[in-house]
Short mmCIF file of C-alpha atoms (C1' of nucleotides) in Angstrom, two decimals:
data_model
loop_
_atom_site.label_atom_id
_atom_site.label_comp_id
_atom_site.label_asym_id
_atom_site.label_seq_id
_atom_site.Cartn_x
_atom_site.Cartn_y
_atom_site.Cartn_z
CA MET A 1 -7.84 -67.50 -65.50
CA ARG A 2 -4.42 -65.99 -66.07
CA ASN A 3 -2.06 -65.13 -63.28
CA PRO A 4 -0.19 -61.80 -63.02
CA GLY A 5 2.99 -63.36 -64.33
CA GLN A 6 1.25 -64.33 -67.56
CA ASP A 7 -0.25 -60.86 -67.96
CA GLU A 8 3.16 -59.34 -67.50
CA GLN A 9 4.64 -61.65 -70.07
CA GLN A 10 1.81 -60.85 -72.47
CA GLU A 11 2.44 -57.14 -72.03
CA ARG A 12 6.15 -57.64 -72.61
CA ARG A 13 5.41 -59.45 -75.85
CA ARG A 14 3.10 -56.65 -76.98
CA ALA A 15 5.74 -54.04 -76.21
CA ALA A 16 8.33 -55.99 -78.16
CA GLU A 17 5.96 -56.24 -81.10
CA ILE A 18 5.38 -52.47 -81.06
CA ALA A 19 9.10 -51.74 -80.78
CA GLY A 20 9.90 -54.06 -83.65
CA ARG A 21 7.36 -52.44 -85.95
CA LEU A 22 8.62 -48.98 -84.97
CA LEU A 23 12.21 -49.90 -85.73
CA GLU A 24 11.26 -51.44 -89.04
CA TRP A 25 9.25 -48.33 -89.95
CA TYR A 26 12.07 -46.02 -88.85
CA GLY A 27 14.51 -47.91 -91.04
CA ARG A 28 12.41 -47.08 -94.10
CA HIS A 29 10.83 -43.73 -93.20
CA GLY A 30 13.19 -42.10 -90.70
CA ARG A 31 14.19 -38.56 -91.70
CA ASP A 32 17.64 -37.74 -92.99
CA LEU A 33 18.75 -34.86 -90.76
CA PRO A 34 22.18 -33.20 -90.51
CA TRP A 35 22.78 -34.35 -86.94
CA ARG A 36 21.93 -37.91 -87.90
CA ARG A 37 24.98 -38.11 -90.12
CA THR A 38 27.24 -38.23 -87.07
CA ARG A 39 27.45 -39.80 -83.67
CA ASP A 40 29.78 -37.16 -82.25
CA PRO A 41 28.34 -36.41 -78.79
CA TYR A 42 29.08 -32.71 -79.18
CA HIS A 43 27.12 -32.55 -82.42
CA ILE A 44 24.21 -34.48 -80.91
CA TRP A 45 24.27 -32.24 -77.85
CA VAL A 46 24.17 -29.01 -79.85
CA SER A 47 21.32 -30.28 -82.03
CA GLU A 48 19.27 -31.39 -79.04
CA VAL A 49 19.61 -28.05 -77.27
CA MET A 50 18.71 -26.15 -80.43
CA LEU A 51 15.70 -28.42 -80.93
CA GLN A 52 14.24 -27.65 -77.51
CA GLN A 53 10.84 -26.10 -78.27
CA THR A 54 12.05 -25.36 -81.78
CA ARG A 55 11.11 -26.82 -85.15
CA VAL A 56 13.51 -28.97 -87.14
CA GLU A 57 13.29 -26.70 -90.21
CA THR A 58 14.18 -23.69 -88.09
CA VAL A 59 17.13 -25.42 -86.47
CA ILE A 60 18.85 -26.81 -89.58
CA PRO A 61 20.47 -23.57 -90.82
CA TYR A 62 21.50 -22.58 -87.30
CA TYR A 63 23.01 -26.01 -86.75
CA GLU A 64 25.00 -25.87 -89.99
CA ARG A 65 26.37 -22.39 -89.24
CA TRP A 66 27.14 -23.35 -85.65
CA MET A 67 29.20 -26.36 -86.66
CA ALA A 68 31.10 -24.30 -89.20
CA GLN A 69 31.83 -21.64 -86.58
CA PHE A 70 32.38 -23.91 -83.55
CA PRO A 71 33.53 -27.23 -85.04
CA THR A 72 34.62 -28.68 -81.70
CA LEU A 73 33.77 -28.48 -78.04
CA GLU A 74 37.06 -26.70 -77.48
CA ALA A 75 36.25 -24.11 -80.12
CA LEU A 76 32.96 -23.38 -78.40
CA ALA A 77 34.52 -23.29 -74.95
CA GLY A 78 37.17 -20.87 -76.17
CA ALA A 79 34.74 -18.44 -77.79
CA PRO A 80 33.57 -15.24 -76.08
CA GLU A 81 29.97 -15.27 -74.92
CA GLU A 82 29.03 -12.39 -77.20
CA GLN A 83 30.01 -14.47 -80.21
CA VAL A 84 27.99 -17.42 -78.94
CA LEU A 85 24.89 -15.26 -78.46
CA LYS A 86 25.41 -13.82 -81.93
CA ALA A 87 25.37 -17.32 -83.40
CA TRP A 88 22.13 -17.97 -81.51
CA GLU A 89 20.53 -14.68 -82.58
CA GLY A 90 16.94 -15.15 -83.70
CA LEU A 91 16.61 -18.68 -82.34
CA GLY A 92 15.04 -17.61 -79.03
CA TYR A 93 15.31 -18.92 -75.48
CA TYR A 94 18.76 -17.44 -75.23
CA SER A 95 19.61 -19.04 -71.90
CA ARG A 96 20.07 -22.20 -73.97
CA ALA A 97 23.06 -20.62 -75.65
CA ARG A 98 24.58 -19.30 -72.45
CA ASN A 99 24.02 -22.62 -70.65
CA LEU A 100 25.47 -24.59 -73.56
CA HIS A 101 28.52 -22.32 -73.60
CA GLN A 102 29.03 -22.68 -69.85
CA ALA A 103 28.53 -26.44 -70.01
CA ALA A 104 31.03 -26.73 -72.86
CA ARG A 105 33.62 -25.00 -70.69
CA GLU A 106 32.70 -27.36 -67.87
CA VAL A 107 33.25 -30.42 -70.07
CA VAL A 108 36.61 -29.12 -71.25
CA SER A 109 37.88 -28.30 -67.77
CA ARG A 110 36.39 -31.22 -65.87
CA TYR A 111 36.22 -34.01 -68.43
CA GLY A 112 39.12 -33.14 -70.70
CA GLY A 113 36.82 -32.22 -73.55
CA SER A 114 34.98 -35.54 -73.75
CA VAL A 115 31.24 -35.47 -73.16
CA PRO A 116 30.61 -37.83 -70.23
CA ASP A 117 28.50 -40.89 -70.95
CA ASP A 118 26.97 -41.51 -67.56
CA PRO A 119 23.49 -40.17 -66.71
CA GLU A 120 24.47 -38.35 -63.53
CA ALA A 121 27.31 -36.37 -65.09
CA VAL A 122 25.37 -35.52 -68.25
CA SER A 123 22.34 -34.41 -66.24
CA ARG A 124 24.47 -32.05 -64.18
CA LEU A 125 25.43 -30.02 -67.26
CA LYS A 126 23.72 -26.65 -67.52
CA GLY A 127 20.72 -26.70 -69.80
CA VAL A 128 20.58 -30.50 -69.90
CA GLY A 129 17.31 -31.72 -68.41
CA PRO A 130 15.68 -35.16 -68.44
CA TYR A 131 14.90 -35.15 -72.17
CA THR A 132 18.24 -33.84 -73.41
CA ALA A 133 20.20 -36.16 -71.12
CA GLY A 134 18.26 -39.12 -72.48
CA ALA A 135 18.76 -37.95 -76.05
CA ILE A 136 22.53 -37.54 -75.69
CA LEU A 137 22.98 -40.82 -73.85
CA SER A 138 20.85 -42.84 -76.23
CA ILE A 139 21.69 -41.25 -79.56
CA ALA A 140 25.41 -40.61 -79.06
CA PHE A 141 26.22 -43.55 -76.77
CA ASN A 142 23.35 -45.94 -77.48
CA ARG A 143 22.68 -46.22 -73.78
CA PRO A 144 19.22 -47.48 -72.77
CA VAL A 145 17.75 -44.22 -71.49
CA PRO A 146 14.33 -42.87 -72.57
CA ALA A 147 14.20 -39.47 -74.29
CA VAL A 148 10.70 -38.24 -73.66
CA ASP A 149 9.83 -35.10 -75.58
CA GLY A 150 6.48 -33.73 -76.71
CA ASN A 151 6.31 -36.23 -79.56
CA VAL A 152 6.86 -39.19 -77.28
CA LEU A 153 4.34 -37.93 -74.75
CA ARG A 154 1.76 -37.71 -77.51
CA VAL A 155 2.59 -41.06 -79.12
CA ILE A 156 2.56 -43.00 -75.86
CA ALA A 157 -0.53 -41.22 -74.52
CA ARG A 158 -2.41 -42.34 -77.63
CA LEU A 159 -0.87 -45.79 -77.80
CA TYR A 160 -1.94 -46.56 -74.23
CA ALA A 161 -4.97 -44.24 -74.14
CA ILE A 162 -3.57 -42.27 -71.21
CA ALA A 163 -6.00 -39.46 -70.40
CA ASP A 164 -4.02 -37.76 -67.65
CA ASP A 165 -2.60 -34.29 -68.27
CA ILE A 166 0.81 -34.77 -69.89
CA ALA A 167 2.05 -31.61 -68.16
CA LEU A 168 1.95 -33.40 -64.81
CA PRO A 169 5.23 -34.92 -63.65
CA ALA A 170 3.37 -38.04 -62.54
CA THR A 171 2.09 -38.60 -66.08
CA ARG A 172 5.51 -38.01 -67.56
CA LYS A 173 6.95 -40.54 -65.17
CA VAL A 174 4.43 -43.19 -66.20
CA ILE A 175 5.19 -42.56 -69.87
CA THR A 176 8.93 -42.59 -69.29
CA GLU A 177 8.67 -45.98 -67.63
CA LEU A 178 6.51 -47.36 -70.44
CA VAL A 179 9.19 -46.26 -72.92
CA ARG A 180 11.93 -47.75 -70.78
CA ALA A 181 10.14 -51.08 -70.64
CA MET A 182 9.69 -51.04 -74.39
CA MET A 183 13.26 -50.23 -75.41
CA PRO A 184 14.82 -53.04 -77.46
CA ALA A 185 18.26 -54.06 -76.22
CA GLY A 186 21.06 -52.41 -78.19
CA ARG A 187 18.70 -50.24 -80.25
CA SER A 188 18.23 -47.26 -77.93
CA ALA A 189 19.39 -44.64 -80.42
CA ASP A 190 17.10 -45.82 -83.22
CA PHE A 191 14.18 -46.56 -80.94
CA ASN A 192 14.04 -43.13 -79.30
CA GLN A 193 14.37 -41.42 -82.65
CA ALA A 194 11.74 -43.70 -84.14
CA LEU A 195 9.26 -42.61 -81.49
CA MET A 196 10.03 -38.96 -82.16
CA ASP A 197 9.83 -39.34 -85.93
CA LEU A 198 6.52 -41.15 -85.65
CA GLY A 199 5.19 -38.26 -83.59
CA ALA A 200 6.58 -35.70 -86.00
CA THR A 201 5.36 -37.24 -89.24
CA ILE A 202 2.49 -39.68 -88.50
CA CYS A 203 1.16 -39.27 -84.98
CA THR A 204 0.88 -35.49 -85.34
CA PRO A 205 -1.03 -33.27 -82.88
CA ARG A 206 -3.84 -32.59 -85.35
CA SER A 207 -4.94 -34.72 -88.26
CA PRO A 208 -2.78 -37.73 -87.40
CA ARG A 209 -2.20 -40.14 -90.29
CA CYS A 210 -3.40 -43.22 -88.46
CA LEU A 211 -3.90 -45.14 -91.71
CA LEU A 212 -0.15 -44.97 -92.32
CA CYS A 213 0.82 -45.80 -88.76
CA PRO A 214 2.99 -48.90 -88.28
CA VAL A 215 1.57 -49.51 -84.81
CA ARG A 216 -2.08 -48.76 -85.47
CA GLU A 217 -3.19 -52.31 -84.57
CA ALA A 218 -1.61 -51.94 -81.15
CA CYS A 219 -2.90 -48.42 -80.51
CA GLU A 220 -5.49 -48.33 -77.74
CA GLY A 221 -6.36 -44.71 -78.54
CA PHE A 222 -7.11 -45.61 -82.16
CA ARG A 223 -9.10 -48.70 -81.19
CA ALA A 224 -11.24 -46.60 -78.85
CA GLY A 225 -11.62 -43.77 -81.38
CA ARG A 226 -10.02 -41.35 -78.93
CA VAL A 227 -6.94 -40.26 -80.86
CA GLY A 228 -8.45 -36.82 -81.47
CA GLY A 229 -8.83 -36.21 -77.76
CA LEU A 230 -5.33 -37.31 -76.79
CA PRO A 231 -3.10 -36.27 -75.29
CA VAL A 232 -4.83 -34.19 -72.61
CA LYS A 233 -3.11 -30.89 -72.04
CA GLY A 234 -3.99 -27.76 -70.06
CA LYS A 235 -4.69 -24.54 -71.88
CA ALA A 236 -2.10 -21.80 -72.26
CA ARG A 237 -2.74 -18.51 -70.54
CA ALA A 238 -3.19 -15.30 -72.48
CA PRO A 239 0.00 -13.25 -72.75
CA ARG A 240 0.18 -10.24 -70.45
CA PRO A 241 0.35 -6.85 -72.20
CA VAL A 242 3.32 -4.63 -71.34
CA GLU A 243 3.78 -1.01 -72.46
CA ARG A 244 7.36 -0.22 -73.44
CA VAL A 245 9.26 2.90 -74.46
CA ALA A 246 12.50 3.10 -76.43
CA ALA A 247 14.78 5.89 -77.57
CA VAL A 248 16.73 6.59 -80.75
CA VAL A 249 19.73 8.50 -79.42
CA GLU A 250 22.26 9.57 -82.05
CA GLN A 251 25.63 11.21 -81.75
CA ASP A 252 28.13 11.71 -84.57
CA GLY A 253 26.21 9.25 -86.71
CA ARG A 254 26.25 6.57 -84.06
CA LEU A 255 23.34 4.94 -82.33
CA LEU A 256 23.26 4.33 -78.58
CA LEU A 257 22.70 0.69 -77.59
CA THR A 258 22.44 -0.87 -74.16
CA ARG A 259 22.88 -4.46 -73.08
CA ARG A 260 20.13 -6.19 -71.16
CA PRO A 261 20.86 -7.66 -67.72
CA PRO A 262 22.54 -11.08 -67.48
CA ASP A 263 19.38 -12.75 -66.23
CA GLY A 264 15.78 -12.94 -67.35
CA LEU A 265 14.16 -12.07 -70.65
CA LEU A 266 16.56 -11.66 -73.58
CA ALA A 267 19.45 -11.72 -71.13
CA GLY A 268 22.73 -10.33 -72.43
CA LEU A 269 21.30 -9.12 -75.75
CA TRP A 270 21.44 -5.53 -76.98
CA GLU A 271 18.61 -3.06 -77.52
CA LEU A 272 17.75 0.59 -77.91
CA PRO A 273 17.75 2.33 -74.53
CA GLY A 274 14.33 1.93 -72.96
CA GLY A 275 12.21 -0.05 -70.60
CA ASP A 276 8.76 -0.74 -69.24
CA ALA A 277 6.39 2.21 -69.13
CA PRO A 278 4.34 2.26 -65.93
CA PRO A 279 0.66 2.83 -66.66
CA GLY A 280 -0.91 6.18 -65.84
CA ARG A 281 1.96 8.30 -67.07
CA SER A 282 2.58 9.66 -70.55
CA PRO A 283 5.04 7.65 -72.66
CA GLU A 284 7.28 10.73 -72.85
CA ASP A 285 7.44 10.97 -69.05
CA ALA A 286 8.04 7.25 -68.79
CA LEU A 287 10.90 7.47 -71.29
CA ARG A 288 12.49 10.39 -69.41
CA ALA A 289 12.30 8.37 -66.20
CA VAL A 290 13.75 5.27 -67.83
CA LEU A 291 16.63 7.24 -69.38
CA TRP A 292 17.33 8.97 -66.07
CA ASP A 293 17.56 5.58 -64.35
CA ALA A 294 19.92 4.27 -67.03
CA PHE A 295 22.18 7.28 -67.58
CA ARG A 296 21.52 9.69 -64.71
CA VAL A 297 21.03 12.59 -67.09
CA GLU A 298 18.01 14.60 -68.09
CA ALA A 299 16.69 13.67 -71.51
CA VAL A 300 14.85 15.72 -74.06
CA VAL A 301 12.29 13.49 -75.69
CA GLY A 302 11.70 14.39 -79.31
CA GLU A 303 9.33 13.23 -81.97
CA HIS A 304 7.45 9.99 -81.85
CA LEU A 305 8.97 7.75 -84.53
CA VAL A 306 7.32 4.32 -84.70
CA ASP A 307 5.27 1.81 -82.71
CA VAL A 308 6.16 -1.87 -82.66
CA THR A 309 4.20 -4.78 -81.26
CA HIS A 310 5.92 -8.02 -80.41
CA ALA A 311 4.41 -11.12 -78.81
CA PHE A 312 6.37 -13.49 -76.62
CA THR A 313 5.00 -16.69 -75.15
CA HIS A 314 3.82 -15.12 -71.91
CA LEU A 315 3.66 -11.39 -72.68
CA VAL A 316 3.17 -8.83 -75.42
CA TRP A 317 5.32 -5.73 -75.79
CA TYR A 318 3.77 -2.54 -77.12
CA ILE A 319 6.81 -0.42 -77.86
CA ARG A 320 6.57 3.34 -78.45
CA CYS A 321 9.76 4.62 -79.98
CA TYR A 322 10.91 8.26 -79.73
CA ARG A 323 13.89 10.28 -80.74
CA ALA A 324 15.72 11.55 -77.68
CA GLU A 325 18.71 13.67 -76.75
CA LEU A 326 20.67 13.09 -73.59
CA GLY A 327 22.02 15.99 -71.60
CA PRO A 328 21.74 17.81 -73.92
CA GLY A 329 25.32 18.30 -74.81
CA CYS A 330 26.69 15.95 -72.21
CA GLU A 331 29.00 13.04 -72.83
CA ILE A 332 27.72 9.50 -72.35
CA PRO A 333 30.84 7.37 -71.96
CA GLU A 334 30.89 3.79 -73.22
CA THR A 335 30.78 0.95 -70.70
CA PRO A 336 30.59 -2.84 -71.14
CA ASP A 337 26.81 -2.50 -71.25
CA ARG A 338 26.55 0.72 -73.24
CA ARG A 339 27.93 1.41 -76.70
CA TRP A 340 27.81 4.04 -79.44
CA VAL A 341 27.40 1.93 -82.52
CA ALA A 342 28.02 2.95 -86.12
CA PRO A 343 25.49 1.49 -88.57
CA GLU A 344 28.05 -0.82 -90.11
CA GLU A 345 28.86 -2.18 -86.64
CA LEU A 346 25.29 -3.18 -85.82
CA LYS A 347 25.88 -6.59 -87.36
CA ASP A 348 28.38 -7.44 -84.63
CA TYR A 349 25.84 -7.12 -81.83
CA PRO A 350 23.46 -9.91 -80.82
CA LEU A 351 20.02 -8.36 -81.14
CA PRO A 352 16.77 -10.13 -80.33
CA THR A 353 14.17 -10.34 -83.07
CA VAL A 354 12.06 -7.71 -81.37
CA GLN A 355 14.89 -5.19 -81.71
CA ARG A 356 15.40 -6.10 -85.36
CA LYS A 357 11.72 -5.39 -85.81
CA VAL A 358 12.20 -1.95 -84.25
CA LEU A 359 15.13 -1.21 -86.59
CA ALA A 360 13.12 -2.43 -89.57
CA ALA A 361 10.20 -0.19 -88.57
CA LEU A 362 12.53 2.81 -88.29
CA HIS A 363 13.83 2.02 -91.72
CA GLU A 364 10.36 1.62 -93.08
CA ALA A 365 9.43 5.02 -91.66
CA ARG A 366 12.54 6.45 -93.32
CA THR A 367 13.63 7.94 -90.03
CA PRO A 368 15.82 10.91 -90.93
CA GLY A 369 19.15 11.43 -89.25
CA VAL A 370 22.83 10.92 -89.73
CA GLY A 371 23.75 7.26 -89.94
CA LEU A 372 20.17 6.17 -89.76
CA ASN A 373 19.22 6.35 -93.40
CA GLY A 374 17.55 3.37 -94.94
CA ARG A 375 20.53 1.88 -96.68
CA ASP A 376 22.58 1.73 -93.50
CA ILE A 377 19.88 0.08 -91.46
CA ARG A 378 19.07 -2.40 -94.20
CA SER A 379 22.69 -3.39 -94.60
CA ALA A 380 22.99 -3.73 -90.84
CA GLU A 381 19.96 -6.00 -90.80
CA THR A 382 21.09 -8.29 -93.53
CA GLY A 383 24.58 -8.28 -92.13
CA GLY A 384 23.36 -10.44 -89.29
CA VAL A 385 21.39 -13.60 -89.65
CA MET A 386 20.06 -13.84 -93.19
CA ARG A 387 16.33 -14.27 -93.27
CA GLU A 388 13.74 -14.14 -96.01
CA ARG A 389 11.16 -11.41 -95.74
"C1'" DC B 1 3.76 -26.89 -59.02
"C1'" DA B 2 3.40 -23.00 -61.92
"C1'" DA B 3 5.66 -19.29 -64.06
"C1'" DT B 4 9.32 -17.90 -66.97
"C1'" DC B 5 11.78 -17.99 -71.16
"C1'" DG B 6 11.50 -16.60 -78.08
"C1'" DT B 7 10.28 -17.29 -82.35
"C1'" DG B 8 7.97 -18.77 -86.48
"C1'" DG B 9 4.70 -21.85 -88.62
"C1'" DT B 10 0.03 -23.88 -88.97
"C1'" DT B 11 -4.85 -24.18 -88.75
"C1'" DT C 1 -7.50 -14.65 -86.77
"C1'" DA C 2 -6.49 -16.17 -82.53
"C1'" DA C 3 -4.95 -20.21 -80.69
"C1'" DC C 4 -2.07 -23.66 -80.82
"C1'" DC C 5 2.18 -25.76 -81.25
"C1'" DA C 6 7.52 -27.20 -81.65
"C1'" DA C 7 13.30 -32.82 -80.15
"C1'" DG C 8 12.23 -28.39 -72.62
"C1'" DA C 9 14.99 -26.38 -68.69
"C1'" DT C 10 15.07 -23.64 -64.73
"C1'" DT C 11 13.46 -21.56 -60.59
#
DNA sequence: CAATCGTGGTT
DNA sequence: TAACCAAGATT
């Protein structure tokens, strides 16, 4: 009969065995990624924020461009927000960019430009939650703090056959403490990244490569044949459909753009004038109402140009796009949130992917009109973030 | 706690 | 193809 002290010691030995195998595996099979060629806390920080809910392959080109454009924390802090959003264009979850920008300014003003290395200060930075704080502290400073992302949740849930919903804070806490207890002294950076790499390349969500796993013998989920059913995770809800209207308003070869509010969906990015279309009214009426709210002038809604569908995580936009004239014959002055944009200037404005889709559809439909011919729109598109089609 | 917040790739 | 998923944070 063993006493609790012996069980605890046994468990500690098992954890050390797992950690050792993981480190050994990581040394041979860890991925060579751009942000792993440095230990600069700013570089690590930027990569971790970009990687939030975003695939490595997607992030790499953004990361490279970002470091060329904002080589230092001071460079980022000194840049205008519009330029920061432009660099983030197409990456999604744009509050990450605005939070990172604000936090960079905070580090410059409060910490003299050096990223703090204590958990409390790092966690207070905008956009830095439990995972990102752990990642910065462990990877950049080798401090013994867990970095529990989706990979780690999955790996640990399988390793210990944890069947509780990983979305629950209580489950995350259990897993975080298991990781903390497992961390080998002085190897925090490698250990956290080893867990993530194992999840990304071996212990994948579907079709995990258990036969190649360095910790298969220690995996309770594998032993019990339950890897396929772990981790347990609630189902996503269906996105809510939203009818939208948008207007192509031209004047002297320029296109009218408006900037979205500073909070909420696609905050601070630019779009064609438009908005939600309340159900039960014609799209033309809805567009007139939306344009009245925005500009306080009567609008003449012209021909229907294109329809664009765009799905977000939690909603789907069905956009009906019309030509429209404001006034008519009345001046719409520019403001900070309202600009007449020549085609060759479109590339200077941060536009969300949904708006690029609208422009592409207009181009595809060969929408006639001064300054809106195909060549101009195409050059404006490719003038921004280059992307294969 | 549950909803919000993007986009692109995979199955 | 629709559903799922990816190095989450904020409110």
